Coordinates of C-alpha atoms (C1' of nucleotides) in Angstrom, one line a residue:
Chain A
X23 CA 59.4 103.9 1.2
X24 CA 59.3 106.5 -0.8
X25 CA 62.3 107.9 -3.0
X26 CA 63.0 110.8 -0.8
X27 CA 62.9 113.4 -3.9
X28 CA 58.9 112.6 -4.3
X29 CA 58.8 114.7 -1.2
X30 CA 61.1 117.9 -2.5
X31 CA 59.5 117.4 -6.4
X32 CA 56.0 116.3 -5.8
X33 CA 55.3 116.5 -2.2
X34 CA 51.1 117.1 -3.5
X35 CA 50.3 114.3 -4.9
X36 CA 51.9 112.1 -2.0
X37 CA 49.6 114.6 -0.1
X38 CA 46.8 113.5 -3.2
X39 CA 47.7 109.8 -1.6
X40 CA 47.0 110.0 1.2
X41 CA 43.9 112.1 1.6
X42 CA 43.4 108.7 -0.3
X43 CA 44.7 106.6 1.5
X44 CA 43.0 108.7 4.9
X45 CA 46.8 109.0 6.2
X46 CA 47.8 110.9 8.3
X47 CA 50.7 111.8 8.2
X48 CA 53.4 114.8 8.8
X49 CA 54.9 115.6 5.4
X50 CA 55.6 119.0 6.6
X51 CA 58.1 117.4 9.5
X52 CA 60.1 115.3 6.7
X53 CA 60.2 117.8 5.1
X54 CA 61.9 119.9 7.1
X55 CA 64.0 117.3 8.3
X56 CA 65.2 117.0 5.3
X57 CA 66.5 120.3 4.4
X58 CA 68.1 120.4 8.1
X59 CA 70.1 117.2 6.9
X60 CA 71.7 118.8 4.1
X61 CA 72.6 122.1 5.9
X62 CA 74.2 120.6 8.5
X63 CA 75.7 117.3 5.6
X64 CA 76.6 120.6 3.2
X65 CA 78.7 122.2 5.1
X66 CA 80.8 119.5 7.2
X67 CA 81.5 117.6 3.6
X68 CA 82.7 121.8 3.0
X69 CA 85.2 121.5 5.9
X70 CA 86.2 117.6 5.5
X71 CA 87.5 118.7 2.1
X72 CA 89.5 121.9 3.4
X73 CA 90.9 118.9 6.2
X74 CA 92.0 116.1 3.2
X75 CA 93.7 118.9 1.3
X76 CA 95.3 120.6 4.0
X77 CA 96.8 116.8 5.1
X78 CA 97.5 115.6 2.2
X79 CA 99.9 119.1 2.2
X80 CA 101.3 117.9 5.8
X81 CA 102.0 114.3 4.5
X82 CA 103.8 116.2 1.0
X83 CA 105.7 118.4 3.0
X84 CA 107.2 115.8 6.8
X85 CA 108.7 113.6 3.3
X86 CA 110.3 117.2 3.0
X87 CA 111.0 117.6 5.8
X88 CA 109.1 120.5 6.6
X89 CA 107.6 121.2 10.5
X90 CA 104.0 120.8 10.0
X91 CA 102.5 121.6 13.8
X92 CA 100.8 124.6 12.2
X93 CA 99.1 122.6 10.7
X94 CA 98.5 119.8 12.5
X95 CA 97.0 121.9 15.3
X96 CA 94.7 124.0 12.3
X97 CA 93.0 120.8 11.3
X98 CA 92.5 119.7 15.2
X99 CA 90.9 122.7 15.3
X100 CA 88.8 121.5 13.1
X101 CA 87.5 118.4 14.4
X102 CA 85.0 119.2 16.5
X103 CA 83.2 121.0 13.8
X104 CA 83.2 118.6 12.0
X105 CA 82.2 115.5 15.1
X106 CA 78.9 118.4 15.6
X107 CA 77.6 118.9 12.0
X108 CA 78.5 114.3 11.7
X109 CA 76.0 114.7 14.9
X110 CA 73.1 116.8 13.4
X111 CA 73.5 115.0 10.0
X112 CA 72.8 111.7 11.4
X113 CA 70.1 113.0 14.1
X114 CA 68.1 114.3 11.0
X115 CA 68.3 111.8 9.1
X116 CA 67.2 109.6 11.6
X117 CA 64.3 111.3 12.1
X118 CA 63.6 111.7 8.6
X119 CA 63.9 108.2 8.3
X120 CA 62.2 106.7 10.7
X121 CA 59.1 109.1 9.4
X122 CA 59.8 108.2 6.4
X123 CA 59.7 104.3 6.7
X124 CA 56.0 105.1 8.5
X125 CA 54.9 106.6 5.2
X126 CA 52.7 104.6 2.9
X127 CA 52.6 103.4 -0.2
X128 CA 50.9 105.8 -3.7
X129 CA 48.0 103.7 -5.2
X130 CA 47.9 103.1 -9.0
X131 CA 46.3 105.6 -10.9
X132 CA 43.4 102.6 -11.8
X133 CA 42.7 101.8 -7.4
X134 CA 39.2 102.7 -7.5
X135 CA 39.4 105.7 -4.7
X136 CA 37.8 105.7 -1.6
X137 CA 37.6 104.8 2.0
X138 CA 37.4 101.5 3.4
X139 CA 36.6 97.5 2.0
X140 CA 32.5 99.1 0.7
X141 CA 34.2 101.1 -1.9
X142 CA 36.6 97.5 -3.0
X143 CA 35.1 96.9 -6.7
X144 CA 34.4 93.3 -8.0
X145 CA 36.5 93.1 -10.2
X146 CA 35.2 89.4 -12.3
X147 CA 33.6 86.5 -10.5
X148 CA 34.0 82.1 -11.1
X149 CA 31.8 79.2 -11.0
X150 CA 27.8 79.3 -9.1
X151 CA 27.7 79.1 -5.7
X152 CA 26.1 75.6 -5.4
X153 CA 22.4 75.9 -4.2
X154 CA 21.8 73.1 -1.5
X155 CA 18.6 70.7 -0.7
X156 CA 20.0 70.6 2.6
X157 CA 20.8 73.7 5.8
X158 CA 24.8 73.3 4.6
X159 CA 26.6 73.1 8.0
X160 CA 29.4 75.0 8.9
X161 CA 33.6 73.1 8.5
X162 CA 33.7 73.4 12.2
X163 CA 30.7 71.0 12.2
X164 CA 32.3 69.0 9.4
X165 CA 35.6 68.5 11.4
X166 CA 34.4 67.6 14.4
X167 CA 31.7 64.5 12.4
X168 CA 34.7 63.7 10.4
X169 CA 37.8 63.9 13.2
X170 CA 39.6 66.3 10.3
X171 CA 40.6 68.8 13.2
X172 CA 41.6 68.7 16.9
X173 CA 40.9 72.1 18.1
X174 CA 40.3 71.8 22.0
X175 CA 43.4 69.6 22.6
X176 CA 45.2 71.9 20.5
X177 CA 43.6 74.3 23.1
X178 CA 45.5 73.2 25.5
X179 CA 48.8 73.6 24.3
X180 CA 49.5 76.5 22.8
X181 CA 45.2 79.2 23.4
X182 CA 42.9 80.3 20.4
X183 CA 43.8 80.5 17.9
X184 CA 45.7 77.1 16.8
X185 CA 44.3 73.6 15.4
X186 CA 45.8 70.3 15.0
X187 CA 45.2 68.7 11.5
X188 CA 44.5 64.9 12.5
X189 CA 44.7 61.5 9.8
X190 CA 43.1 62.1 6.7
X191 CA 42.8 65.9 8.2
X192 CA 45.9 66.0 8.1
X193 CA 47.1 64.4 4.7
X194 CA 44.4 67.0 3.1
X195 CA 46.1 69.6 3.8
X196 CA 48.9 68.6 3.2
X197 CA 48.2 66.9 -0.3
X198 CA 47.0 70.8 -1.2
X199 CA 50.6 72.8 -0.6
X200 CA 51.8 69.8 -3.4
X201 CA 49.5 70.5 -5.0
X202 CA 49.9 74.1 -5.3
X203 CA 53.2 73.5 -5.8
X204 CA 53.5 71.7 -8.7
X205 CA 50.6 73.8 -10.4
X206 CA 52.7 77.2 -10.2
X207 CA 55.9 75.5 -10.7
X208 CA 55.1 73.2 -13.6
X209 CA 52.6 75.7 -15.0
X210 CA 53.1 78.8 -14.2
X211 CA 57.2 78.5 -14.3
X212 CA 57.1 79.5 -10.9
X213 CA 61.2 77.7 -9.2
X214 CA 60.0 76.5 -5.8
X215 CA 62.2 77.6 -3.6
X216 CA 61.8 76.8 0.9
X217 CA 62.7 79.7 3.3
X218 CA 63.6 80.3 7.0
X219 CA 60.3 80.2 9.0
X220 CA 61.6 83.8 10.9
X221 CA 63.5 86.8 9.6
X222 CA 64.9 89.7 11.6
X223 CA 64.1 93.2 11.5
X224 CA 66.5 94.7 9.0
X225 CA 64.7 91.7 6.2
X226 CA 60.6 92.9 7.9
X227 CA 61.8 96.5 7.4
X228 CA 62.9 95.8 4.2
X229 CA 58.8 94.4 2.8
X230 CA 57.2 96.8 5.0
X231 CA 55.7 94.3 7.9
X232 CA 58.3 96.8 10.1
X233 CA 57.5 99.0 11.6
X234 CA 54.3 99.6 12.2
X235 CA 53.4 96.0 12.1
X236 CA 55.2 95.0 15.6
X237 CA 52.4 94.2 18.1
X238 CA 50.6 92.0 14.8
X239 CA 54.4 89.3 15.2
X240 CA 55.0 86.8 16.9
X241 CA 58.5 87.9 18.4
X242 CA 61.8 86.6 20.0
X243 CA 64.2 88.7 21.9
X244 CA 66.9 85.8 22.4
X245 CA 67.4 86.2 19.0
X246 CA 66.0 88.8 17.1
X247 CA 64.1 87.0 15.5
X248 CA 60.5 87.9 13.9
X249 CA 58.0 84.5 13.0
X250 CA 57.1 85.5 8.8
X251 CA 53.5 85.5 8.9
X252 CA 53.5 85.0 5.6
X253 CA 56.7 83.5 2.8
X254 CA 56.5 87.1 1.3
X255 CA 58.8 88.1 3.3
X256 CA 61.7 85.7 3.6
X257 CA 61.4 85.3 -0.8
X258 CA 61.3 88.8 -1.5
X259 CA 64.0 89.0 0.9
X260 CA 66.1 86.6 -1.2
X261 CA 67.4 89.6 -3.4
X262 CA 68.0 92.3 -0.9
X263 CA 70.7 94.6 -0.8
X264 CA 72.1 93.4 -3.8
X265 CA 72.5 94.3 -7.7
X266 CA 70.2 91.0 -9.5
X267 CA 72.6 89.8 -11.8
X268 CA 70.3 87.1 -14.0
X269 CA 67.3 88.6 -16.4
X270 CA 63.8 89.7 -15.0
X271 CA 61.3 89.3 -14.2
X272 CA 61.8 86.0 -11.5
X273 CA 59.0 83.5 -10.2
X274 CA 59.3 81.9 -6.7
X275 CA 57.2 80.1 -5.4
X276 CA 57.3 78.9 -2.0
X277 CA 54.9 77.3 1.1
X278 CA 55.7 78.4 4.2
X279 CA 53.7 78.3 7.7
X280 CA 52.0 81.6 8.6
X281 CA 52.3 83.0 11.8
X282 CA 50.1 86.4 13.3
X283 CA 49.4 87.2 17.1
X284 CA 45.7 89.9 15.1
X285 CA 45.9 90.7 19.3
X286 CA 41.6 90.7 19.7
X287 CA 40.1 89.0 16.7
X288 CA 37.8 86.1 18.2
X289 CA 34.2 85.7 17.5
X290 CA 31.5 84.1 16.1
X291 CA 33.5 85.6 13.0
X292 CA 35.9 84.1 13.1
X293 CA 34.7 80.6 14.4
X294 CA 36.9 77.0 13.7
X295 CA 39.5 77.9 10.2
X296 CA 38.3 80.9 9.6
X297 CA 40.5 83.5 11.2
X298 CA 44.3 82.1 13.3
X299 CA 47.3 82.5 14.3
X300 CA 49.2 79.8 12.2
X301 CA 47.9 78.7 9.0
X302 CA 49.7 77.0 5.9
X303 CA 49.9 79.5 2.7
X304 CA 51.7 79.1 -0.9
X305 CA 53.4 82.3 -2.0
X306 CA 54.0 83.9 -5.4
X307 CA 57.0 86.4 -5.5
X308 CA 57.5 88.0 -8.5
X309 CA 60.7 90.8 -9.3
X310 CA 60.4 92.3 -12.6
X311 CA 61.3 95.5 -15.0
X312 CA 59.3 98.9 -13.7
X313 CA 57.6 98.4 -17.3
X314 CA 55.7 95.1 -17.3
X315 CA 55.1 95.7 -13.6
X316 CA 50.9 96.2 -13.8
X317 CA 51.0 92.8 -16.8
X318 CA 52.7 90.9 -14.6
X319 CA 50.5 91.5 -11.5
X320 CA 47.4 90.3 -14.0
X321 CA 49.4 87.1 -14.7
X322 CA 49.7 86.9 -10.8
X323 CA 46.1 86.6 -10.5
X324 CA 45.2 84.4 -12.6
X325 CA 48.1 81.9 -11.8
X326 CA 46.5 82.4 -7.7
X327 CA 43.0 81.8 -10.2
X328 CA 43.8 78.7 -11.7
X329 CA 44.6 77.2 -8.0
X330 CA 40.5 77.6 -7.5
X331 CA 39.3 76.7 -11.1
X332 CA 41.3 74.0 -11.3
X333 CA 39.1 73.2 -7.2
X334 CA 36.1 74.1 -8.8
X335 CA 35.4 76.3 -6.3
X336 CA 33.6 79.7 -6.7
X337 CA 35.0 82.7 -6.3
X338 CA 35.5 86.7 -7.1
X339 CA 37.9 88.9 -7.7
X340 CA 38.5 92.4 -6.3
X341 CA 39.8 95.4 -6.3
X342 CA 40.9 97.0 -3.3
X343 CA 39.9 100.5 -2.6
X344 CA 42.8 103.6 -1.8
X345 CA 41.8 103.6 1.9
X346 CA 42.0 99.7 2.0
X347 CA 44.9 99.6 0.3
X348 CA 47.8 97.4 2.4
X349 CA 50.3 99.9 3.5
X350 CA 53.5 98.8 1.0
X351 CA 51.4 98.5 -2.3
X352 CA 50.7 100.1 -4.8
X353 CA 47.4 98.6 -6.4
X354 CA 45.9 95.2 -4.8
X355 CA 43.1 92.5 -6.4
X356 CA 42.2 90.6 -3.0
X357 CA 40.4 86.4 -4.2
X358 CA 37.3 85.5 -2.3
X359 CA 35.8 82.3 -2.1
X360 CA 32.4 81.4 -1.8
X361 CA 31.6 79.3 1.7
X362 CA 28.2 78.6 2.3
X363 CA 28.5 77.5 5.6
X364 CA 29.3 80.7 6.9
X365 CA 27.5 82.5 4.1
X366 CA 30.7 84.8 3.4
X367 CA 32.5 85.2 0.9
X368 CA 36.6 84.6 2.5
X369 CA 39.2 86.3 0.7
X370 CA 42.5 83.5 -0.1
X371 CA 44.7 85.9 -1.6
X372 CA 45.8 89.3 -2.0
X373 CA 47.8 90.2 -5.0
X374 CA 50.1 92.9 -5.1
X375 CA 52.1 95.6 -6.7
X376 CA 54.2 97.0 -4.8
X377 CA 56.2 98.9 -7.0
X378 CA 59.6 99.9 -5.8
X379 CA 58.4 100.8 -2.7
X380 CA 59.9 97.5 -1.2
X381 CA 62.8 97.8 -3.0
X382 CA 64.3 100.5 -2.3
X383 CA 63.6 99.5 1.9
X384 CA 65.3 96.7 1.2
X385 CA 67.7 97.8 -1.3
X386 CA 67.3 95.0 -4.3
X387 CA 68.6 96.5 -8.0
X388 CA 68.7 95.2 -10.8
X389 CA 71.1 96.4 -14.1
X390 CA 67.9 99.1 -16.6
X391 CA 68.9 98.7 -20.1
X392 CA 72.1 101.8 -19.8
X393 CA 73.5 99.0 -17.6
X394 CA 72.6 101.7 -14.3
X395 CA 71.8 100.6 -10.9
X396 CA 67.5 100.6 -10.0
X397 CA 65.2 99.2 -8.5
X398 CA 63.1 96.5 -9.4
X399 CA 59.2 95.9 -8.9
X400 CA 57.8 93.4 -6.4
X401 CA 55.1 91.6 -6.6
X402 CA 53.5 89.1 -4.3
X403 CA 50.6 87.1 -4.4
X404 CA 48.7 84.2 -1.8
X405 CA 48.4 81.3 -4.7
X406 CA 46.2 80.1 -2.4
X407 CA 46.1 80.7 1.3
X408 CA 45.1 77.8 3.2
X409 CA 43.0 76.9 6.4
X410 CA 40.0 78.9 4.5
X411 CA 40.4 76.7 1.0
X412 CA 40.2 74.4 3.8
X413 CA 36.8 75.6 4.4
X414 CA 36.1 76.5 1.0
X415 CA 36.8 72.9 0.1
X416 CA 33.9 71.7 3.4
X417 CA 32.1 73.2 2.8
X418 CA 31.2 73.0 -0.9
X419 CA 31.9 69.9 -0.9
X420 CA 29.5 68.2 1.8
X421 CA 26.2 66.2 1.3
X422 CA 23.2 65.7 3.1
X423 CA 24.8 62.2 4.6
X424 CA 27.3 64.3 5.8
X425 CA 30.8 62.9 3.8
X426 CA 33.0 65.0 1.2
X427 CA 33.5 65.3 -2.1
X428 CA 36.1 65.8 -3.0
X429 CA 37.5 68.6 -6.2
X430 CA 38.6 65.8 -9.1
X431 CA 42.4 67.9 -9.3
X432 CA 42.9 67.0 -5.8
X433 CA 42.1 62.8 -5.3
X434 CA 46.0 62.0 -7.3
X435 CA 47.4 64.2 -3.8
X436 CA 45.3 61.5 -2.0
X437 CA 45.6 58.2 -2.9
X438 CA 42.6 58.2 -5.7
X439 CA 40.1 59.7 -3.1
X440 CA 37.0 60.5 -3.9
X441 CA 35.0 61.7 -0.6
X442 CA 35.8 62.4 2.8
X443 CA 33.0 59.8 4.6
X444 CA 32.8 59.3 8.5
X445 CA 35.1 56.6 10.5
X446 CA 33.9 54.0 13.7
Chain B
rG24 C1' 79.2 77.2 23.0
rG25 C1' 85.4 77.3 22.3
rA26 C1' 90.4 77.4 19.2
rG27 C1' 91.7 79.2 14.3
rA28 C1' 92.0 81.3 9.8
rG29 C1' 89.7 84.7 6.3
rG30 C1' 85.9 88.8 4.5
rU31 C1' 88.6 93.7 -1.0
rG32 C1' 85.2 96.3 -6.5
rG33 C1' 79.9 92.2 -11.8
rC34 C1' 84.5 87.7 -10.7
rU35 C1' 90.1 86.4 -8.7
rG36 C1' 93.4 88.8 -6.6
rA37 C1' 97.8 93.4 -5.4
rG38 C1' 97.6 96.0 -1.1
rU39 C1' 104.6 98.5 3.7
rG40 C1' 99.5 105.2 8.2
rG41 C1' 100.4 109.6 3.5
rC42 C1' 101.4 109.4 -4.3
rU43 C1' 95.0 103.6 -3.0
rG44 C1' 88.7 104.7 -5.4
rA45 C1' 92.2 101.2 -4.3
rA46 C1' 97.8 97.7 -8.9
rA47 C1' 97.5 92.9 -12.1
rG48 C1' 93.5 90.0 -14.7
rC49 C1' 89.1 87.9 -16.3
rA50 C1' 84.1 90.3 -17.6
rA51 C1' 81.1 93.5 -19.5
rC52 C1' 80.0 98.3 -22.9
rG53 C1' 82.1 101.1 -27.3
rG54 C1' 85.5 102.0 -31.1
rU55 C1' 89.9 100.1 -34.6
rU56 C1' 91.7 96.5 -37.5
rU57 C1' 88.2 91.9 -39.6
rG58 C1' 85.1 88.1 -45.8
rC59 C1' 82.1 86.4 -40.6
rU60 C1' 83.2 83.6 -36.3
rA61 C1' 87.6 84.6 -34.3
rA62 C1' 92.1 86.4 -31.9
rA63 C1' 94.9 91.8 -32.0
rC64 C1' 95.3 96.5 -30.6
rC65 C1' 92.4 101.4 -28.4
rG66 C1' 89.7 103.9 -25.0
rU67 C1' 85.7 102.4 -21.0
rC68 C1' 83.8 101.0 -16.9
rA69 C1' 81.9 101.1 -8.2
rU70 C1' 77.6 102.8 -5.3
rA71 C1' 75.0 105.9 -2.5
rC72 C1' 74.4 111.1 -0.8
rU73 C1' 75.1 116.2 -2.1
rG74 C1' 76.6 121.4 -4.6
rG75 C1' 76.4 123.8 -8.6
rA76 C1' 75.5 123.9 -14.5
rC77 C1' 69.3 122.5 -16.7
rC78 C1' 62.4 124.6 -16.1
rA79 C1' 63.1 119.1 -15.2
rA80 C1' 64.6 115.1 -16.6
rA81 C1' 69.5 112.9 -19.3
rU82 C1' 74.2 114.1 -19.1
rC83 C1' 78.1 117.7 -17.4
rC84 C1' 81.2 119.9 -13.4
rG85 C1' 82.7 119.9 -7.7
rG86 C1' 82.6 117.9 -3.2
rU87 C1' 81.8 113.7 1.1
rA88 C1' 81.7 109.1 2.7
rU89 C1' 82.1 103.8 1.2
rC90 C1' 87.8 98.1 0.7
rG91 C1' 81.6 92.7 5.7
rG92 C1' 79.3 96.5 9.6
rG93 C1' 79.7 100.0 14.5
rG94 C1' 82.6 102.7 17.1
rG95 C1' 88.3 104.0 18.5
rU96 C1' 92.8 106.4 18.0
rU97 C1' 95.7 109.9 13.8
rC98 C1' 97.1 115.9 11.2
rG99 C1' 95.8 111.7 8.0
rA100 C1' 93.2 104.2 8.3
rA101 C1' 91.6 99.1 3.4
rU102 C1' 96.4 99.5 6.4
rC103 C1' 96.6 100.1 14.5
rC104 C1' 92.6 99.1 18.6
rC105 C1' 88.0 97.6 20.1
rC106 C1' 82.7 95.4 19.5
rC107 C1' 80.3 92.2 16.7
rC108 C1' 77.9 89.9 12.0
rC109 C1' 79.3 86.4 7.9
rU110 C1' 82.0 82.1 5.9
rC111 C1' 86.0 78.2 6.5
rU112 C1' 88.8 74.3 9.8
rC113 C1' 88.6 71.7 14.3
rC114 C1' 86.4 70.5 18.9
rG115 C1' 81.9 70.5 22.3
rC116 C1' 76.4 70.0 22.3
rC117 C1' 72.0 68.1 18.8
rA118 C1' 67.6 66.7 15.5

RNA sequence: GGAGAGGUGGCUGAGUGGCUGAAAGCAACGGUUUGCUAAACCGUCAUACUGGACCAAAUCCGGUAUCGGGGGUUCGAAUCCCCCCCUCUCCGCCA
């Protein structure tokens, strides 16, 4: 959410930012409601002041044994007007904030301007896509042949978009989670947390999933809880409504499953593990001082890249343009890995700086150098998303005999296993 | 799920419907004293919104609200009433 002062004082900047995003928002309505709110508020406060003054006087006079009936009647008469003004203030504020919650963040000046993903900029590429002496298979075939994943049985109990990891396939998934957590905690200095997999409306609003993304999330009405679409939500909200007292930056990493309804997406491009309703992810979250947040973003991307380098998966880093930026982000890099069986780059990480956009919504503050409460900057990125990483490992590691060679870094987590082979 | 107890500022902890935005202590910050540390003494020390001074920021002068959250009673609520949330204890259920 924006500071309302941005609308009052930097309205043209905000309009330009919305144009760059290709987003239509009625900023004038917000300005109008804000003015209405302040008008009613100012008048109400003046009346309340009068009421407070007279009430104190009544207290004094009564103690002195004097009659106060006339004054009491006068104050009582003010009550109706005050109540009406309070209601007006609340209405205007609620309407203003409802609109304000739907205004996306302002892209950072370094973000490339463009209408959609076609204007994204490839920042760097790592590793060489392997050349094959045979037509590389899709991970779906590999999974079936090696019995790593059971799609059909999952579909019977949950429908399309879910899967069962089986046998060594399940162990590989677990190994990857542990490998990533270990690397981030031991080498990159992140604190491991294991948060709830459901969050309430306030938390979802705090990080910006609500109100706009309500349709994309699984919701449990009986308890007013949403299944988390990303660990970003429960981890960022660890400090909701707090003034953080420990020194910044704070770096946290968490494994959670991620649940996404993403209705309507199915077909050739999303077969297998590419787009699923539930997938595992190790997330990185940072709470930092505003001055350092863009340096911290670069470091965050490197931390995620380390995983892919260790696993020897070719990837590229893409700077998202203004039109492709997600709602809460001021700047974002995607990391995409090469999947030869798909002949495509797959997004496995989105690393974003939200500046104070989430912190303002969620009420996450720290004490600045002057000792005054100020909003922190929040960042997060996948470090990295499973399922698609799994796809890339299988498709990149596949051999002509149908086996899959595993990268050395993951082998210790699989009891030294070097390759996945068909079993009887 | 049932019964009871509780939720006050960064922390601990007072608070009979008006003199309480809130005692006291601790912590923090500024200063005096001091060879350094420590101690002592003096002072400052909640947040948000809002009106004004100012081009603006910082700042200053006012106002309003906030004692878990939301309603209510009253001229006036931390204090009385109702609903909800959370914590603790006991019981029930349960991986």
